[in-house]
Each structure stands twice: as structure tokens, then as C-alpha cells.
CSV table of C-alpha atoms in Angstrom, one decimal:
chain,number,residue,atom,x,y,z
A,1,MET,CA,116.9,89.8,76.3
A,2,THR,CA,116.7,86.0,76.3
A,3,ILE,CA,120.4,85.6,75.4
A,4,ALA,CA,121.3,88.0,78.3
A,5,LEU,CA,119.3,85.9,80.8
A,6,VAL,CA,121.0,82.7,79.6
A,7,LEU,CA,124.4,84.2,79.9
A,8,LEU,CA,123.5,85.5,83.4
A,9,ARG,CA,122.3,82.1,84.5
A,10,PHE,CA,125.5,80.5,83.1
A,11,TRP,CA,127.6,83.0,85.0
A,12,PHE,CA,125.9,82.3,88.3
A,13,TRP,CA,126.2,78.5,87.6
A,14,TYR,CA,129.9,79.1,87.0
A,15,LEU,CA,130.4,81.0,90.2
A,16,ASP,CA,128.4,78.4,92.1
A,17,GLY,CA,130.5,75.5,90.7
A,18,VAL,CA,133.9,77.2,90.8
A,19,PHE,CA,133.8,79.6,93.7
A,20,GLY,CA,130.5,78.7,95.5
A,21,ALA,CA,127.6,81.0,95.6
A,22,VAL,CA,127.7,83.9,98.0
A,23,SER,CA,125.4,83.2,100.9
A,24,ASP,CA,124.5,84.4,104.3
A,25,GLU,CA,123.2,81.0,105.4
A,26,THR,CA,124.9,79.5,108.4
A,27,LYS,CA,125.5,75.8,108.2
A,28,ALA,CA,125.2,74.0,111.6
A,29,LEU,CA,127.4,71.0,112.5
A,30,SER,CA,127.6,68.8,115.6
A,31,VAL,CA,130.6,66.7,116.4
A,32,MET,CA,131.9,64.7,119.4
A,33,GLU,CA,135.0,65.7,121.3
A,34,GLY,CA,138.1,64.1,120.0
A,35,ASP,CA,136.7,63.6,116.5
A,36,SER,CA,137.8,65.4,113.2
A,37,VAL,CA,135.5,67.7,111.2
A,38,THR,CA,135.9,69.3,107.8
A,39,LEU,CA,134.1,72.6,107.1
A,40,HIS,CA,133.5,72.4,103.3
A,41,THR,CA,133.4,75.6,101.3
A,42,ASP,CA,131.5,73.8,98.5
A,43,VAL,CA,134.0,75.2,96.0
A,44,THR,CA,135.4,72.6,93.6
A,45,ASP,CA,138.5,74.5,92.5
A,46,ILE,CA,139.6,78.1,93.4
A,47,GLN,CA,140.7,79.8,90.1
A,48,GLY,CA,143.5,82.4,90.0
A,49,ASN,CA,146.9,82.7,91.5
A,50,ASP,CA,145.8,85.9,93.3
A,51,ALA,CA,143.2,84.2,95.5
A,52,VAL,CA,143.3,84.7,99.3
A,53,ILE,CA,141.6,82.3,101.7
A,54,GLU,CA,141.1,83.5,105.3
A,55,TRP,CA,139.4,81.5,108.1
A,56,MET,CA,138.0,83.3,111.2
A,57,PHE,CA,136.6,82.0,114.5
A,58,GLY,CA,134.7,83.3,117.5
A,59,ALA,CA,132.4,82.0,120.2
A,60,GLU,CA,129.6,84.1,118.9
A,61,ASN,CA,131.2,86.4,116.3
A,62,PRO,CA,134.1,85.2,114.1
A,63,ASP,CA,136.7,87.8,115.0
A,64,ILE,CA,139.8,85.7,115.6
A,65,ARG,CA,142.0,84.7,112.6
A,66,ILE,CA,142.7,81.0,112.5
A,67,GLY,CA,144.9,81.0,109.4
A,68,GLU,CA,145.2,82.0,105.8
A,69,ILE,CA,146.5,81.1,102.4
A,70,ASN,CA,147.7,83.9,100.1
A,71,ARG,CA,148.6,82.6,96.8
A,72,ALA,CA,150.1,85.8,95.5
A,73,ALA,CA,152.5,86.1,98.4
A,74,ASN,CA,152.9,82.3,98.7
A,75,ILE,CA,151.8,82.4,102.3
A,76,SER,CA,150.1,79.5,104.1
A,77,HIS,CA,150.1,79.4,107.9
A,78,VAL,CA,148.0,79.1,111.1
A,79,THR,CA,148.0,82.2,113.2
A,80,ASP,CA,146.0,81.1,116.3
A,81,GLU,CA,148.0,79.0,118.8
A,82,ARG,CA,144.9,77.1,120.0
A,83,PHE,CA,144.5,75.5,116.5
A,84,ARG,CA,148.2,75.0,115.7
A,85,ASP,CA,149.0,71.5,114.6
A,86,ARG,CA,145.3,70.7,114.6
A,87,VAL,CA,144.0,72.5,111.5
A,88,GLN,CA,144.7,72.2,107.8
A,89,ILE,CA,143.4,74.5,105.0
A,90,ASP,CA,142.9,73.0,101.6
A,91,ASN,CA,144.7,75.1,99.0
A,92,LYS,CA,142.4,73.9,96.2
A,93,THR,CA,139.0,74.2,97.8
A,94,GLY,CA,139.6,76.4,100.9
A,95,SER,CA,138.0,73.8,103.2
A,96,LEU,CA,139.1,73.7,106.8
A,97,THR,CA,139.8,70.4,108.6
A,98,ILE,CA,140.1,70.4,112.4
A,99,THR,CA,141.5,67.3,114.1
A,100,ASN,CA,141.2,66.2,117.8
A,101,ILE,CA,138.4,68.8,118.2
A,102,ARG,CA,137.7,70.2,121.7
A,103,THR,CA,134.7,71.5,123.4
A,104,THR,CA,136.3,74.9,123.5
A,105,ASP,CA,136.3,74.8,119.7
A,106,SER,CA,132.5,75.3,119.7
A,107,GLY,CA,131.5,78.5,118.0
A,108,VAL,CA,131.1,80.3,114.7
A,109,TYR,CA,133.6,79.8,111.8
A,110,LYS,CA,133.7,82.0,108.7
A,111,VAL,CA,135.8,81.7,105.5
A,112,ASP,CA,136.4,84.5,103.0
A,113,ILE,CA,137.7,83.5,99.5
A,114,THR,CA,138.6,86.6,97.5
A,115,SER,CA,140.1,87.0,94.1
A,116,LYS,CA,140.0,89.6,91.3
A,117,THR,CA,136.8,88.1,89.9
A,118,SER,CA,134.7,87.1,93.0
A,119,VAL,CA,134.3,87.0,96.7
A,120,VAL,CA,132.9,83.9,98.5
A,121,GLU,CA,131.8,83.7,102.1
A,122,ARG,CA,130.7,80.7,104.2
A,123,THR,CA,129.6,80.6,107.8
A,124,PHE,CA,129.5,77.5,110.1
A,125,SER,CA,128.1,77.1,113.5
A,126,VAL,CA,130.0,74.2,115.2
A,127,THR,CA,128.8,72.5,118.4
A,128,VAL,CA,131.3,70.1,120.0
A,129,TYR,CA,129.8,67.7,122.5
A,130,ALA,CA,131.9,66.3,125.3
A,131,LEU,CA,132.2,62.5,125.6
A,132,LEU,CA,129.3,61.1,127.5
A,133,PRO,CA,130.0,59.3,130.8
A,134,VAL,CA,128.1,56.1,131.6
A,135,PRO,CA,125.3,56.8,134.1
A,136,VAL,CA,125.7,55.5,137.6
A,137,ILE,CA,122.8,53.7,139.3
A,138,SER,CA,122.8,53.6,143.1
A,139,ARG,CA,120.5,52.8,145.9
A,140,ASN,CA,118.8,55.8,147.5
A,141,THR,CA,119.4,55.0,151.1
A,142,SER,CA,117.7,58.2,152.3
A,143,GLN,CA,114.4,56.6,151.2
A,144,CYS,CA,115.2,53.0,152.2
A,145,SER,CA,112.3,50.7,152.0
A,146,SER,CA,111.1,48.8,155.1
A,147,LEU,CA,110.9,45.1,155.3
A,148,SER,CA,107.6,43.4,154.7
A,149,GLU,CA,106.2,40.0,155.5
A,150,SER,CA,105.6,39.1,151.8
A,151,SER,CA,109.1,40.0,150.5
A,152,SER,CA,112.5,41.1,151.8
A,153,VAL,CA,112.1,44.5,150.1
A,154,SER,CA,108.7,45.7,148.9
A,155,ARG,CA,109.9,48.7,146.9
A,156,CYS,CA,113.3,49.8,145.8
A,157,SER,CA,114.3,53.5,145.7
A,158,LEU,CA,117.1,54.3,143.2
A,159,LEU,CA,119.1,57.2,141.8
A,160,CYS,CA,120.6,57.5,138.3
A,161,SER,CA,123.4,60.1,138.3
A,162,VAL,CA,125.9,61.8,136.1
A,163,VAL,CA,128.4,64.6,136.8
A,164,ASN,CA,129.8,67.6,134.9
A,165,VAL,CA,127.6,67.4,131.9
A,166,ARG,CA,125.9,69.9,129.6
A,167,ASP,CA,123.5,69.9,126.7
A,168,VAL,CA,122.2,66.4,127.7
A,169,THR,CA,119.1,64.6,128.7
A,170,LEU,CA,119.0,61.9,131.5
A,171,SER,CA,116.1,59.5,131.3
A,172,TRP,CA,114.7,56.3,132.9
A,173,TYR,CA,113.2,53.7,130.6
A,174,LYS,CA,111.2,50.6,131.2
A,175,GLY,CA,111.9,48.5,128.2
A,176,ASN,CA,111.4,51.0,125.3
A,177,SER,CA,109.0,53.2,127.2
A,178,LEU,CA,110.1,56.5,128.7
A,179,ILE,CA,109.3,56.9,132.4
A,180,SER,CA,110.9,60.2,133.3
A,181,SER,CA,113.7,62.6,132.1
A,182,ILE,CA,115.6,65.7,133.0
A,183,SER,CA,117.7,67.9,130.8
A,184,ALA,CA,120.6,70.3,131.3
A,185,PHE,CA,121.6,73.0,128.8
A,186,ASN,CA,124.4,75.6,128.6
A,187,LEU,CA,125.7,75.1,132.1
A,188,SER,CA,127.9,72.1,133.2
A,189,ILE,CA,126.2,70.6,136.1
A,190,SER,CA,125.4,67.2,137.8
A,191,LEU,CA,122.1,65.5,137.3
A,192,SER,CA,120.3,62.9,139.4
A,193,LEU,CA,117.0,61.2,138.5
A,194,PRO,CA,115.1,59.1,141.1
A,195,LEU,CA,113.1,56.0,140.4
A,196,GLU,CA,111.0,53.6,142.5
A,197,VAL,CA,110.5,50.0,141.3
A,198,GLU,CA,108.7,47.0,142.7
A,199,TYR,CA,111.1,44.3,143.9
A,200,GLN,CA,109.5,41.9,141.4
A,201,ASP,CA,110.3,44.2,138.4
A,202,LYS,CA,113.6,42.6,137.3
A,203,ASN,CA,115.8,43.3,134.4
A,204,THR,CA,113.5,45.8,132.6
A,205,HIS,CA,114.8,49.2,133.6
A,206,SER,CA,117.7,51.2,132.2
A,207,CYS,CA,119.1,54.8,132.6
A,208,VAL,CA,120.1,56.6,129.4
A,209,LEU,CA,122.2,59.7,129.0
A,210,ASN,CA,122.0,61.3,125.5
A,211,ASN,CA,122.7,64.4,123.5
A,212,ASN,CA,122.0,65.2,119.8
A,213,ILE,CA,124.5,62.7,118.4
A,214,SER,CA,125.2,60.0,120.9
A,215,ASN,CA,124.0,58.2,124.1
A,216,LYS,CA,125.2,56.1,127.0
A,217,SER,CA,123.1,53.7,128.9
A,218,LYS,CA,123.2,51.6,132.1
A,219,HIS,CA,121.0,48.6,132.7
A,220,LEU,CA,119.5,48.2,136.2
A,221,ASP,CA,120.3,45.0,138.0
A,222,THR,CA,117.7,44.6,140.8
A,223,ASN,CA,119.4,41.5,142.2
A,224,GLU,CA,122.5,43.6,142.9
A,225,LEU,CA,120.9,46.8,144.2
A,226,CYS,CA,117.5,46.0,145.5
A,227,GLN,CA,118.6,44.2,148.7
A,228,PRO,CA,117.7,45.1,152.3
A,229,CYS,CA,119.2,48.5,153.2
A,230,ALA,CA,122.5,48.6,155.1
A,231,GLY,CA,120.9,50.2,158.1
A,232,ILE,CA,118.2,47.6,158.4
A,233,THR,CA,120.7,44.8,157.9
A,234,LYS,CA,122.9,46.4,160.5
A,235,HIS,CA,120.0,46.5,163.0
A,236,ILE,CA,119.1,42.9,162.2
A,237,VAL,CA,122.7,41.9,162.9
A,238,LEU,CA,122.8,43.8,166.2
A,239,ILE,CA,119.5,42.4,167.3
A,240,SER,CA,120.7,38.9,166.4
A,241,VAL,CA,124.0,39.4,168.3
A,242,ALA,CA,122.1,40.8,171.4
A,243,ALA,CA,119.6,37.9,171.3
A,244,GLY,CA,122.5,35.4,171.0
A,245,THR,CA,124.3,37.0,173.9
A,246,LEU,CA,121.2,37.0,176.1
A,247,LEU,CA,120.6,33.3,175.2
A,248,ILE,CA,124.2,32.5,176.2
A,249,VAL,CA,123.9,34.4,179.5
A,250,ALA,CA,120.6,32.7,180.3
A,251,SER,CA,122.1,29.3,179.6
A,252,VAL,CA,125.0,30.0,181.8
A,253,GLY,CA,122.7,31.2,184.6
A,254,MET,CA,120.5,28.2,184.4
A,255,PHE,CA,123.5,25.9,184.4
A,256,TRP,CA,124.8,27.6,187.6
A,257,ILE,CA,121.4,27.5,189.3
A,258,CYS,CA,121.1,23.8,188.5
A,259,LYS,CA,124.6,23.0,189.7
A,260,LYS,CA,123.8,24.9,193.0
A,261,CYS,CA,120.6,22.9,193.4
A,262,ARG,CA,122.5,19.6,192.9
A,263,LYS,CA,125.0,20.6,195.6
A,264,THR,CA,122.2,21.5,198.0
A,265,ASP,CA,120.5,18.1,197.5
A,266,LYS,CA,123.8,16.3,198.1
A,267,LYS,CA,124.3,18.2,201.4
A,268,ALA,CA,120.8,17.3,202.5
A,269,GLN,CA,121.4,13.6,201.9
A,270,ALA,CA,124.7,13.7,203.7
A,271,HIS,CA,123.0,15.4,206.7
A,272,GLU,CA,120.5,12.6,206.9
A,273,GLU,CA,123.2,9.9,206.9
A,274,GLU,CA,125.1,11.4,209.8
A,275,ILE,CA,126.2,9.1,212.7
A,276,ILE,CA,123.6,8.9,215.6
A,277,TYR,CA,125.1,8.0,219.0
A,278,ALA,CA,123.1,6.2,221.7
A,279,ASP,CA,123.1,7.5,225.3
A,280,PRO,CA,125.8,5.7,227.3
A,281,THR,CA,124.7,3.2,230.1
A,282,PHE,CA,126.8,3.0,233.3
A,283,TYR,CA,127.2,-0.2,235.5
A,284,LYS,CA,128.8,-0.4,239.0
A,285,ARG,CA,130.7,-3.5,240.0
A,286,LYS,CA,131.8,-4.6,243.5
A,287,ALA,CA,135.3,-3.9,244.6
A,288,GLN,CA,137.8,-6.5,243.5
A,289,LYS,CA,141.3,-7.0,244.3
A,290,LYS,CA,143.7,-4.1,244.7
A,291,SER,CA,145.2,-4.9,241.3
A,292,VAL,CA,141.9,-4.1,239.8
A,293,LYS,CA,141.1,-0.4,239.4
A,294,GLN,CA,138.7,0.9,241.9
A,295,GLU,CA,137.2,3.2,239.4
A,296,ASP,CA,133.9,2.2,238.0
A,297,GLU,CA,134.3,0.7,234.6
A,298,VAL,CA,132.2,2.3,232.0
A,299,VAL,CA,130.7,0.1,229.6
A,300,TYR,CA,129.3,1.7,226.5
A,301,ALA,CA,126.4,0.2,224.8
A,302,GLY,CA,126.8,-0.6,221.2
A,303,ILE,CA,126.8,2.2,218.7
A,304,VAL,CA,123.7,2.5,216.5
A,305,ARG,CA,123.7,4.4,213.3
């Protein structure tokens, strides 16, 4: 009995080392889009010239044949067009390598290794994550802060945004402390996460986008974003222009009035200096000789100004 148990254990050890133990366990892997991944069968060396290696794929159930190796028929090829030129099956171990992996390659993979002496099955659940974009931080102008006497902007309202993402979490951090977060799973959507900071809080906040295997972050520059809102600045400019225009008009008006007043003063002075004529005085003289005119000679008194 003891000898039988020893032989049985040796046989299982042999199958586990040569072919890999038969198992229903699904191995989960995560990989970034564009990377390469190898699905290992854990078989060190497939024995027998009659072995057949077959790989299947499916989003949920592996029902699409990727490719196969048939040693007896000397066949080795990839049957599915989506994987052509991107997969390779190891003839010795049966492992499958996928290069330049895509998000559409996410799903369940299954390998069957059969020979006259054994059957080995392996199942893999592969999740391919899209490359993460860098979050974009922008000013939330719909909640633009008003000006205060103590500072140019008392509070700054911000938005951190990403588009067309899935299976990610978007978070605001102050230093290493999490402030808020929002997650998206399954569906490809756009995410936005608001934040309000004091104008004095400088160079301490960052927005982080992450999934299970990578992350992208954007540091907040308050000097760049937390400035008076465009609408307020525009109004200030308009008010300044209007005030300047009124000042110019007032100056021109005062200059015209002063000029008119000066002209009026000059006319008044000129009127006072007008020539004043004295009343004429008439004298009669006795008749002279005929050569002298008989008309009375008019003698005008001197003119007085």
C-alpha cells in the first residue's frame, strides 16, 4: 500500500513537472495597452510527438480558436486574423505570447495540451488597460470667485477632467492626503472632479488618474490658474475704459468752458475801452469878406477818450 502511494505521488509530480497539473483555476493578469504578455502553461517540456496544443479566446467564454500546434501533422499556425502577426506559441512549453496587446484583447484565454498520456488545461483572464491620459486642470468659471479687499481672489474653484476612460479612479490630493475621488468601471466615459482651494494654498495640490497597474498625475499651479476670472477682468477693463473716457470728456468740456470765459472777459475789457466822443460846440463868426465862406464854421472841441 505504501509503495502504491509513493508511486502515485511520483506520477502526479511527473505530470505536474512535465505537463502541468490539470486545474480549473483561472489565473488573472493585467497588462497595459501596447505591452507584451506571455501566458505560461507552467509546463517545462511537452513529451511526445503526438501532442496537440490549442489556444482559444473569448470575451467571456473561450470559443474562438487563436491557433494550434499539431506535432503529428506538423502543423503550426494562427487561425484568427485579429491575432495574426501578434502571437507566438512555444512548441516546447505551449505558452502563448501576445505582442502589442490591445484593449479588445481583454478576455478569457484557454489552452488544451493533449497527448496519448495526458491532457492539460489552463485558463487565463486577461485585462488590458488603455494608456492613461494626463489629467487636465482648469478653472471652473461657472463658479468664479468674487474679488475681496484682502486678496485678488479669495477662493479658487477648479475642475480636474479626463475623457474616454474606463476602469479608473480620478482623485484630488493635498500632499499625500486624499481629498476626494470618483471612479468609472466598465463604461468608457468622461470624468470631472471639482475642488475649491484657498488662494494662499500654493503648490500643494495634485490630480491623479490611476488604474490597477499605473497612474498619471497633474500638479496644480495656483499662480497660473487662480487669477481673477475673465468676466471680472473684462468688467474691470470696461469700467476703466468708461471712466477714462468720461475723464477725457470732462477735461475737454472744462477746457472749452474756460476758453469761452476768457473770450467773454476780453470782450468786456474791450467794451470799456471804447472811444467816447464829447458833444460838439458851435461858434458863430461875423461875416467876412466874400472870399470867406458864409457858412458858419464848425469848430469841434477836442476829442476825449
